[in-house]
Amino acid sequence: MNSSLFKYSSSAALSVARKSKFQRSTLPVLQTRHASTMNNHNVPKLSDPSLLKLDVNFVNGEWVKAKSGKTFDVYDPTNSKVIGTAPDMDSADTELAIAAAATAFKSFKTWTGRERSKVLRKWYDLMVENQEDIATLITWENGKPLADARGEAAYAANFFEWFSEEAPRIYGDTIPASVPGNRVVTFKEPVGVCGLITPWNFPAAMITRKVGPALAAGCTVVCKAPSETPFTSLALAELAQRAGVPKGVVNVITAATNTPAVGKTICTSPTIKKVSFTGSTGVGKTLMSQSSSTLKKLSFELGGNSPFIVFDDADLTSAVAGAITSKFRSSGQTCVCANRIYVQAGIYDAFTSAFVDAVAKFQLGSGFEKGVTHGPVINAKAVAKVDEHVQDAISKGAKLLAGGQKLPELGANFYAPTILGGMNAEMKLANEETFGPVAGLFKFETEEEVIKLANASDVGLAGYFYSQDIQRVARVAEAMEVGMIGVNTGLISDPAAPFGGMKESGFGREGSKYGVGEYMVTKMVTHVKRAQSGSMKPQRNAPAPSPEGSGLPDGLPTHLAINFYPVMLVEAPGATKEPESGGASSHDNPSRGQ
């Protein structure tokens, strides 16, 4: 396909519409139907205005300002206008939140699983009742289309529903002991106060996916909301209060992007016993280093560079639809989005043509406008990174098949959905997470080749592949070095499924029954049963033999002597049996080990 035929053009004559639409003409030219959304961005009024919390954070059951009085601006990415301000909390503010969580933990950890379940279920019900307002806040501060935001609000609520059902089902074990007369049992306990640091790309779902299992386990939390999208998190805190979550159990604080002291305070505090973080690998390494001084429990979901593989035997229509969903959902700003699309040579041309046609149907603009499928990226820094990756690829031989430039007539944070063909492993897009609406197409020949390419990354969060060969499905799924795999689907997230990566994409799992375990510790108890009268077992007060040099204290009860070294000595095959009397014992030979 000739990349010179694909260009981006603006038509002022069609500026009456309130959205941007990419459409193929006689020549494959991508067009916009609107020159500006900046002045046509109508934010719906909230049904419950009290959900929008300006200038306050939620600490110890109260709405408080930063002690310093400082605030920071929160911007609408669609038009770059200020939505409102949020408190710029510092270390002292964070310490107060941690102290509140620590006090609350003393009583909350004693709640039964059923009691915790009821509170989570009530919180879920309130999220469902307020879904439209939550979605409005998400679109306003994140920019994703309202339909997507509604989906996120429902998805976020589902984590509370799921973990409300897990809370009463946290079980221990009874373990057969190796020592006669012993019983071993285990039970689970909440780890303690948890620090949660959440990202902006899913401002509702990322907090509920962490808070849900923490509360189900009996932990209390201090959540640092993202500076780009704090109002969604604060709205959820308001609903937590209404749901009857005790004061201090959930604390939500905010800080500007240039306030790293809050994250450091969370990681270095000896009171906080666990940190859960979702974000970049670089920041994750910093937080891990800061947490090392107190040896906290950690679960990190970090950067990705997801491969998306299309084999020759794939269903073409399904593969294109899956790639569109995985790559361009939320304008490419998901941690599991397809960053590298590998297409086998036999289907490459057909896939590329269908893929370009599908992208041509996108409509860009304000997420509140009807029919818009894609909104802006989050900020100017994100735009710059996307453009850097595109220009780098083109300079190294990639073919521009669609998009490839900023769209200032729509707004400062809009970038045309872009498709690049003829990609190679030397390009930045192949080695870095773009986090934007750019799809790079790589051609491959064999299964062995593409597995090697897919695994040639330091990160391993998610991967996808399309094939109708059942034997290949098993082979490739086992060979891919990622924590999550989608086979013939571009969507893999589910509250019931474990979410997390491997390699430098982090460790630990969120969602599912495994997600609760991340917030618990396992305690083991060994119980020695009292010997029954007349049994063959040693009597409790019978003195244990204490041969000279045995290392056992004189008069040690036999049942304790048995447990002092609970090792059974087995005669080696062919060994000469020592005489019953007159022979040297092992205690006479200090060179023999115990």
XYZ file of C-alpha atoms in Angstrom:
594
model
C 0.000 0.000 0.000
C 1.405 3.386 -1.039
C 1.891 5.529 2.046
C 2.061 8.680 -0.079
C -1.669 8.367 -0.726
C -2.447 8.833 2.966
C -2.469 12.391 4.218
C -4.358 14.405 6.759
C -6.404 17.407 5.643
C -8.805 19.848 7.294
C -12.045 21.062 5.728
C -13.346 24.368 7.068
C -16.505 23.960 4.979
C -17.529 21.067 7.198
C -16.920 22.870 10.472
C -20.599 22.947 11.445
C -20.357 19.518 13.067
C -19.214 19.144 16.632
C -16.834 16.292 16.041
C -13.945 15.103 13.943
C -14.490 12.173 11.588
C -11.838 10.325 9.639
C -13.242 9.072 6.351
C -11.772 7.485 3.233
C -12.470 9.466 0.049
C -11.812 8.406 -3.560
C -8.161 8.671 -2.732
C -7.357 7.359 0.748
C -7.221 10.768 2.414
C -8.125 11.135 6.076
C -10.372 14.106 6.716
C -11.713 15.965 9.720
C -15.307 17.159 9.779
C -14.739 19.778 12.420
C -12.100 22.421 12.942
C -12.575 22.902 16.688
C -14.143 21.266 19.704
C -12.622 23.668 22.195
C -15.647 25.980 22.169
C -18.246 23.212 21.810
C -17.467 21.184 24.889
C -20.603 21.032 26.989
C -20.120 19.223 30.281
C -23.393 17.767 31.622
C -24.457 18.873 35.080
C -24.068 16.300 37.816
C -27.295 14.891 39.217
C -25.578 15.047 42.605
C -23.270 18.105 42.644
C -21.903 17.094 46.055
C -19.879 14.365 44.344
C -17.520 17.003 42.931
C -15.097 17.698 45.772
C -13.008 20.835 45.222
C -10.061 21.820 47.440
C -10.612 19.000 49.956
C -9.344 15.485 50.625
C -10.862 12.648 52.642
C -8.923 11.851 55.832
C -10.233 10.090 58.942
C -13.824 10.402 57.771
C -13.614 14.164 57.267
C -13.142 16.505 54.307
C -9.964 18.477 54.931
C -7.710 20.959 53.169
C -3.928 20.756 52.940
C -2.264 22.128 56.077
C -0.245 24.464 53.872
C -3.341 25.713 52.077
C -1.698 24.895 48.738
C -3.725 23.598 45.800
C -3.058 22.635 42.192
C -5.094 22.992 39.018
C -6.826 20.042 37.368
C -7.258 20.409 33.613
C -9.830 19.187 31.124
C -7.677 17.455 28.469
C -10.253 18.192 25.772
C -9.885 21.972 25.888
C -7.035 22.485 28.385
C -9.270 24.555 30.653
C -9.158 24.304 34.440
C -11.897 22.134 35.934
C -11.067 23.043 39.522
C -8.380 22.752 42.169
C -7.346 19.990 44.554
C -5.209 20.065 47.713
C -1.457 19.755 47.267
C -0.796 17.538 50.259
C 2.697 17.168 51.700
C 4.466 14.708 54.001
C 2.817 16.073 57.143
C -0.656 15.681 55.634
C 0.228 12.172 54.529
C 1.399 11.225 58.016
C -1.974 12.304 59.418
C -3.753 10.047 56.924
C -1.454 7.153 57.811
C -2.100 7.677 61.517
C -5.854 7.691 60.913
C -5.611 4.426 58.978
C -3.486 2.862 61.728
C -6.011 3.773 64.408
C -8.903 2.458 62.328
C -7.076 -0.802 61.641
C -7.161 -1.777 65.321
C -10.917 -2.227 65.196
C -11.537 -2.899 61.497
C -9.299 -5.974 61.484
C -11.666 -7.574 64.009
C -14.692 -7.261 61.718
C -15.991 -10.532 60.369
C -15.821 -11.234 56.672
C -19.592 -10.951 56.484
C -19.514 -7.479 58.059
C -16.882 -6.283 55.594
C -18.890 -7.848 52.787
C -21.985 -5.811 53.620
C -20.096 -2.513 53.519
C -18.463 -3.328 50.176
C -21.809 -4.388 48.753
C -23.394 -1.108 49.854
C -20.537 0.812 48.243
C -21.131 -1.165 45.038
C -24.849 -0.328 45.105
C -24.092 3.384 45.478
C -21.682 3.294 42.548
C -24.352 1.706 40.369
C -26.879 4.337 41.459
C -24.418 7.119 40.633
C -22.954 5.589 37.475
C -23.820 8.533 35.227
C -22.242 11.116 37.520
C -19.122 8.999 37.938
C -18.901 8.628 34.162
C -19.273 12.385 33.719
C -16.376 13.042 36.080
C -14.228 10.461 34.274
C -14.857 12.005 30.857
C -14.378 15.523 32.171
C -10.945 14.970 33.719
C -9.710 12.052 31.592
C -11.163 12.838 28.156
C -12.402 9.380 27.174
C -15.815 9.224 25.437
C -18.805 9.107 27.759
C -19.790 5.629 26.567
C -16.354 4.339 27.579
C -16.586 6.181 30.891
C -19.932 4.544 31.645
C -18.320 1.200 30.967
C -15.457 2.010 33.307
C -17.842 3.096 36.071
C -19.666 -0.243 35.835
C -16.388 -2.168 35.629
C -15.048 -0.320 38.677
C -18.170 -1.088 40.697
C -17.862 -4.765 39.810
C -14.653 -5.012 41.823
C -16.575 -4.071 44.959
C -19.239 -6.624 44.105
C -16.651 -9.343 43.506
C -14.636 -8.654 46.645
C -17.761 -8.308 48.770
C -18.332 -11.955 47.914
C -14.711 -12.919 48.571
C -14.564 -11.335 52.043
C -16.495 -14.154 53.831
C -14.556 -16.833 51.952
C -11.023 -16.273 53.203
C -9.988 -19.698 54.439
C -7.050 -21.274 56.236
C -5.782 -24.855 56.045
C -5.244 -27.916 58.189
C -1.920 -29.503 57.260
C -0.882 -33.096 58.099
C 2.161 -32.753 60.363
C 5.382 -34.712 59.881
C 5.768 -35.251 63.632
C 3.420 -37.732 65.353
C 1.087 -36.036 67.777
C 1.323 -32.607 66.158
C -1.350 -30.637 64.370
C -0.572 -27.765 61.971
C -3.131 -25.151 60.993
C -2.858 -21.898 59.065
C -5.079 -18.868 58.964
C -5.037 -15.546 57.147
C -4.699 -12.115 58.706
C -4.810 -8.638 57.109
C -1.329 -7.278 56.489
C -2.168 -3.894 58.023
C -2.255 -0.323 56.732
C -1.792 -0.201 52.953
C -0.566 2.595 50.709
C -2.244 2.656 47.289
C -0.884 4.763 44.423
C -3.192 4.833 41.407
C -2.909 6.078 37.783
C -5.052 8.453 35.743
C -5.996 6.274 32.768
C -8.752 4.423 34.658
C -9.457 6.806 37.543
C -12.351 4.760 38.969
C -11.365 1.173 38.209
C -7.781 1.446 39.411
C -8.810 2.579 42.885
C -11.605 0.006 43.311
C -9.350 -2.819 42.093
C -6.996 -2.006 44.982
C -9.378 -0.827 47.711
C -11.813 -3.730 47.177
C -9.426 -6.554 48.112
C -7.785 -4.473 50.839
C -11.085 -3.951 52.658
C -12.181 -7.526 52.005
C -9.006 -8.674 53.759
C -9.541 -6.332 56.705
C -6.887 -3.736 55.838
C -7.186 0.039 55.994
C -5.840 2.246 53.205
C -4.246 5.548 52.309
C -4.824 6.145 48.618
C -2.824 8.722 46.683
C -5.089 9.737 43.812
C -3.566 10.760 40.450
C -3.023 14.493 40.028
C -4.514 14.397 36.519
C -7.807 12.812 37.617
C -8.362 13.319 41.354
C -12.068 14.164 41.331
C -13.233 10.661 40.401
C -11.323 9.177 43.342
C -12.738 11.783 45.728
C -16.276 11.082 44.497
C -15.753 7.420 45.366
C -14.605 8.483 48.839
C -17.879 10.383 49.266
C -19.776 7.214 48.378
C -17.635 5.225 50.823
C -18.756 7.530 53.602
C -22.388 7.061 52.607
C -21.898 3.287 52.481
C -20.895 3.234 56.133
C -17.170 2.644 55.762
C -15.798 3.533 59.230
C -13.720 6.668 59.545
C -10.042 6.148 58.892
C -10.552 2.917 56.962
C -10.393 4.695 53.587
C -8.337 7.877 53.193
C -7.875 9.632 49.829
C -5.221 12.303 49.370
C -4.005 14.300 46.378
C -0.762 15.995 45.422
C 0.594 17.805 42.389
C 2.813 15.925 39.960
C 5.828 17.772 41.345
C 5.165 16.585 44.919
C 7.048 13.267 45.148
C 7.264 13.598 48.935
C 3.824 12.025 49.358
C 4.799 8.823 47.578
C 8.090 8.693 49.456
C 6.324 9.137 52.790
C 4.005 6.242 51.973
C 6.900 3.986 50.966
C 9.200 4.782 53.883
C 6.595 4.822 56.655
C 7.058 1.891 59.056
C 3.325 2.015 59.778
C 2.395 1.109 56.212
C 2.893 -2.619 55.702
C 2.064 -2.872 52.004
C 2.265 -0.661 48.924
C 0.298 -1.305 45.741
C 1.283 0.795 42.731
C 0.165 0.990 39.120
C 2.327 3.095 36.825
C 5.569 3.170 34.877
C 8.449 0.778 35.417
C 10.818 3.652 36.171
C 8.660 5.038 38.967
C 8.040 1.516 40.232
C 11.771 0.958 40.677
C 12.043 4.193 42.652
C 9.152 3.234 44.931
C 10.576 -0.247 45.414
C 13.891 1.236 46.476
C 12.163 3.591 48.906
C 10.136 0.712 50.362
C 13.171 -1.491 50.948
C 14.098 0.177 54.240
C 10.980 -1.271 55.886
C 10.701 -4.489 53.845
C 7.077 -3.859 52.942
C 4.899 -6.231 51.044
C 4.619 -4.914 47.474
C 2.474 -5.479 44.411
C 3.374 -3.465 41.315
C 1.615 -3.365 37.947
C 4.108 -1.537 35.758
C 4.813 -0.689 32.133
C 3.967 -2.871 29.179
C 4.870 -3.288 25.514
C 2.200 -5.752 24.493
C 2.698 -7.844 21.357
C -0.382 -8.571 19.232
C 0.184 -11.460 16.804
C -1.964 -12.301 13.787
C -1.190 -15.671 12.199
C -2.110 -16.615 8.629
C -4.870 -18.928 9.842
C -6.589 -16.213 11.902
C -10.127 -15.064 11.235
C -9.376 -11.731 9.544
C -12.510 -9.888 10.645
C -12.082 -10.919 14.267
C -8.378 -10.101 14.244
C -8.968 -6.584 12.911
C -11.732 -5.950 15.445
C -9.537 -7.240 18.261
C -6.605 -5.083 17.196
C -8.821 -1.985 17.019
C -10.108 -2.633 20.530
C -6.765 -3.516 22.056
C -4.790 -0.740 20.382
C -7.115 2.257 20.251
C -9.350 1.844 23.311
C -8.992 5.011 25.420
C -6.894 6.450 22.580
C -4.190 3.870 23.234
C -3.783 4.862 26.877
C -4.154 1.468 28.544
C -1.332 -0.492 30.121
C -2.324 -3.635 28.209
C -2.886 -2.040 24.808
C -1.272 -3.596 21.738
C 1.972 -1.713 21.189
C 3.531 -4.010 18.576
C 1.263 -5.654 15.995
C 2.943 -8.620 14.279
C 1.161 -9.887 11.153
C 2.228 -13.005 9.247
C 3.263 -12.392 5.662
C 0.418 -14.363 4.086
C -2.259 -12.158 5.658
C -0.309 -8.904 6.066
C -1.724 -6.978 3.082
C -5.342 -7.993 3.724
C -5.051 -7.188 7.416
C -3.412 -3.811 6.764
C -6.103 -2.734 4.305
C -8.956 -3.740 6.616
C -7.222 -2.176 9.612
C -6.782 1.186 7.858
C -10.424 1.128 6.742
C -11.560 0.516 10.318
C -9.482 3.377 11.722
C -10.876 5.682 9.033
C -14.288 5.400 10.710
C -13.106 6.879 14.001
C -14.680 10.125 15.159
C -12.588 12.413 17.326
C -13.750 15.185 19.587
C -15.218 15.955 22.970
C -16.169 12.820 24.845
C -19.516 14.413 25.668
C -20.498 14.749 21.998
C -22.736 12.064 20.538
C -21.017 9.707 18.112
C -17.458 10.514 19.201
C -15.384 7.343 19.460
C -12.059 8.771 20.619
C -10.996 11.718 22.715
C -7.670 13.429 23.393
C -4.598 12.051 25.100
C -4.115 13.216 28.653
C -1.736 16.181 28.215
C 0.905 17.903 26.109
C 3.661 15.627 27.404
C 1.753 12.606 26.107
C 1.276 14.273 22.712
C 5.004 14.944 22.489
C 5.895 11.310 23.222
C 3.428 10.004 20.644
C 4.791 12.343 17.978
C 8.366 11.448 18.913
C 7.668 7.755 18.335
C 5.944 8.442 15.023
C 8.702 10.668 13.675
C 11.389 8.252 14.853
C 9.717 5.369 13.018
C 9.308 7.360 9.809
C 12.939 8.475 9.921
C 13.988 4.822 10.163
C 11.944 3.637 7.202
C 8.393 3.069 8.440
C 5.531 3.846 6.044
C 2.847 6.237 7.223
C -0.485 4.595 6.404
C -2.820 6.851 8.392
C -2.659 9.888 10.661
C 0.786 10.870 11.810
C 0.279 14.376 13.131
C -1.109 16.597 15.849
C -4.609 18.061 15.496
C -4.410 21.541 17.040
C -7.694 22.567 15.436
C -9.410 20.056 17.734
C -7.365 20.909 20.788
C -3.822 20.871 22.070
C -4.036 17.244 23.229
C -5.462 15.622 20.101
C -3.345 13.389 17.877
C -4.560 11.674 14.729
C -5.001 7.891 15.056
C -1.883 6.648 13.325
C -0.902 3.461 11.512
C 2.694 2.738 10.538
C 3.727 -0.123 8.257
C 7.110 -1.669 7.595
C 8.196 -1.438 11.230
C 11.420 -2.938 12.555
C 12.952 -3.693 15.937
C 15.274 -0.664 15.873
C 12.457 1.846 16.221
C 11.482 3.417 19.553
C 7.920 2.195 19.204
C 9.218 -1.384 19.226
C 11.100 -0.884 22.470
C 9.137 1.681 24.481
C 5.535 1.940 25.617
C 3.931 4.642 23.449
C 0.732 5.054 25.471
C -1.061 6.744 22.623
C -3.035 6.185 19.386
C -0.235 4.732 17.257
C -0.264 1.243 15.747
C 2.964 -0.158 14.333
C 2.662 -3.131 11.952
C 5.520 -5.661 11.788
C 5.622 -8.408 9.146
C 6.884 -11.865 10.126
C 7.298 -15.244 8.416
C 7.349 -18.058 10.988
C 5.969 -18.854 14.420
C 9.459 -19.257 15.858
C 10.457 -15.842 14.541
C 7.489 -14.004 16.003
C 7.828 -15.625 19.421
C 11.412 -14.414 19.556
C 10.329 -10.909 18.532
C 7.430 -10.838 20.968
C 9.644 -11.859 23.882
C 12.439 -9.419 23.008
C 11.384 -6.980 25.707
C 12.317 -6.311 29.316
C 8.631 -6.066 30.200
C 5.921 -8.706 30.047
C 2.488 -7.495 31.046
C 0.084 -8.744 28.363
C 0.078 -10.319 24.926
C -2.464 -11.309 22.300
C -2.595 -13.622 19.322
C -5.125 -14.785 16.766
C -5.085 -18.313 15.369
C -7.561 -21.111 14.678
C -4.959 -23.857 15.133
C -5.627 -25.429 18.537
C -2.129 -26.891 18.786
C -0.597 -23.505 17.993
C -2.781 -21.887 20.653
C -1.218 -24.113 23.309
C 2.338 -23.668 22.018
C 2.255 -19.897 21.704
C 0.442 -19.314 24.993
C 3.139 -21.285 26.807
C 5.969 -19.571 24.932
C 4.926 -15.941 25.432
C 6.706 -14.246 28.344
C 3.788 -12.215 29.665
C 1.490 -12.408 32.668
C -1.775 -12.271 30.699
C -2.705 -13.562 27.256
C -5.720 -12.949 25.059
C -6.373 -15.681 22.477
C -8.681 -14.505 19.693
C -9.738 -11.532 21.807
C -8.452 -8.027 22.438
C -10.072 -7.725 25.870
C -8.671 -9.596 28.863
C -9.720 -7.678 32.002
C -12.265 -9.254 34.345
C -12.752 -8.796 38.111
C -12.735 -12.583 38.449
C -9.396 -12.971 36.623
C -5.909 -12.315 38.043
C -4.340 -9.183 36.540
C -0.574 -8.659 36.540
C 2.667 -9.154 34.679
C 6.136 -10.640 34.777
C 9.681 -9.440 34.108
C 9.873 -5.643 34.549
C 6.100 -5.310 34.306
C 5.977 -6.027 38.023
C 4.708 -8.676 40.395
C 1.616 -9.544 42.366
C -1.925 -9.916 41.080
C -5.056 -7.787 41.266
C -8.614 -9.000 40.881
C -9.752 -12.599 41.444
C -9.245 -14.664 44.590
C -5.514 -14.065 44.228
C -6.039 -10.334 44.635
C -7.217 -10.746 48.235
C -4.137 -12.775 49.080
C -1.931 -9.800 48.219
C -3.360 -8.013 51.273
C -2.978 -10.874 53.740
C -0.317 -12.769 55.625
C -0.473 -16.471 56.417
C 0.050 -17.419 60.056
C 0.976 -20.997 60.975
C 0.242 -22.646 64.333
C 1.716 -25.983 65.419
C -0.250 -27.632 68.220
C 1.126 -30.566 70.243
C -1.669 -32.878 71.392
C -1.617 -34.117 75.016
C -0.801 -37.849 75.156
C -3.636 -40.089 76.363
C -3.232 -42.215 79.510
C -2.125 -45.756 78.755
C -0.962 -44.950 75.243
C 2.382 -45.832 73.757
C 3.279 -42.118 73.538
C 5.787 -40.623 76.006
C 4.319 -39.287 79.204
C 4.328 -35.522 79.528
C 6.563 -35.386 82.630
C 8.814 -38.334 81.905
C 12.450 -37.155 81.838
C 14.100 -37.399 78.454
C 17.387 -39.251 78.057
C 20.243 -36.799 78.254
C 23.381 -38.571 77.113
C 26.536 -36.627 77.670
C 27.224 -34.369 74.706
C 23.678 -34.557 73.319
C 23.156 -30.829 73.599
C 19.722 -31.358 75.173
C 19.022 -29.869 78.603
C 18.768 -32.220 81.559
C 15.243 -33.209 82.528
C 13.698 -32.033 79.240
C 10.263 -33.717 78.940
C 10.271 -36.437 76.317
C 7.560 -34.821 74.200
C 9.719 -31.686 73.934
C 12.846 -33.690 73.241
C 11.084 -35.278 70.297
C 10.223 -31.867 68.897
C 13.687 -30.446 69.578
C 15.081 -32.459 66.657
C 12.047 -33.899 64.828
C 14.234 -35.913 62.421
C 13.901 -39.641 61.915
C 17.219 -41.456 61.547
C 17.003 -44.093 58.828
C 19.554 -46.861 58.581
C 21.450 -46.684 55.312
C 21.316 -49.767 53.062
C 24.254 -52.055 53.770
C 25.270 -50.213 56.916
C 26.686 -52.273 59.757
C 24.372 -52.310 62.724
C 26.032 -51.092 65.889
C 26.041 -53.491 68.866
C 23.376 -52.961 71.457
C 25.995 -52.506 74.171
C 29.678 -51.766 74.357
C 29.715 -50.002 70.988
C 30.496 -46.339 70.487
C 27.471 -44.103 70.084
C 27.184 -41.164 67.759
C 27.530 -38.899 70.776
C 31.079 -40.203 71.346
C 32.169 -39.064 67.895
C 32.030 -35.286 67.556
C 32.753 -35.501 63.824
C 29.306 -36.946 63.102
C 26.579 -34.450 62.491
C 23.201 -34.407 64.133
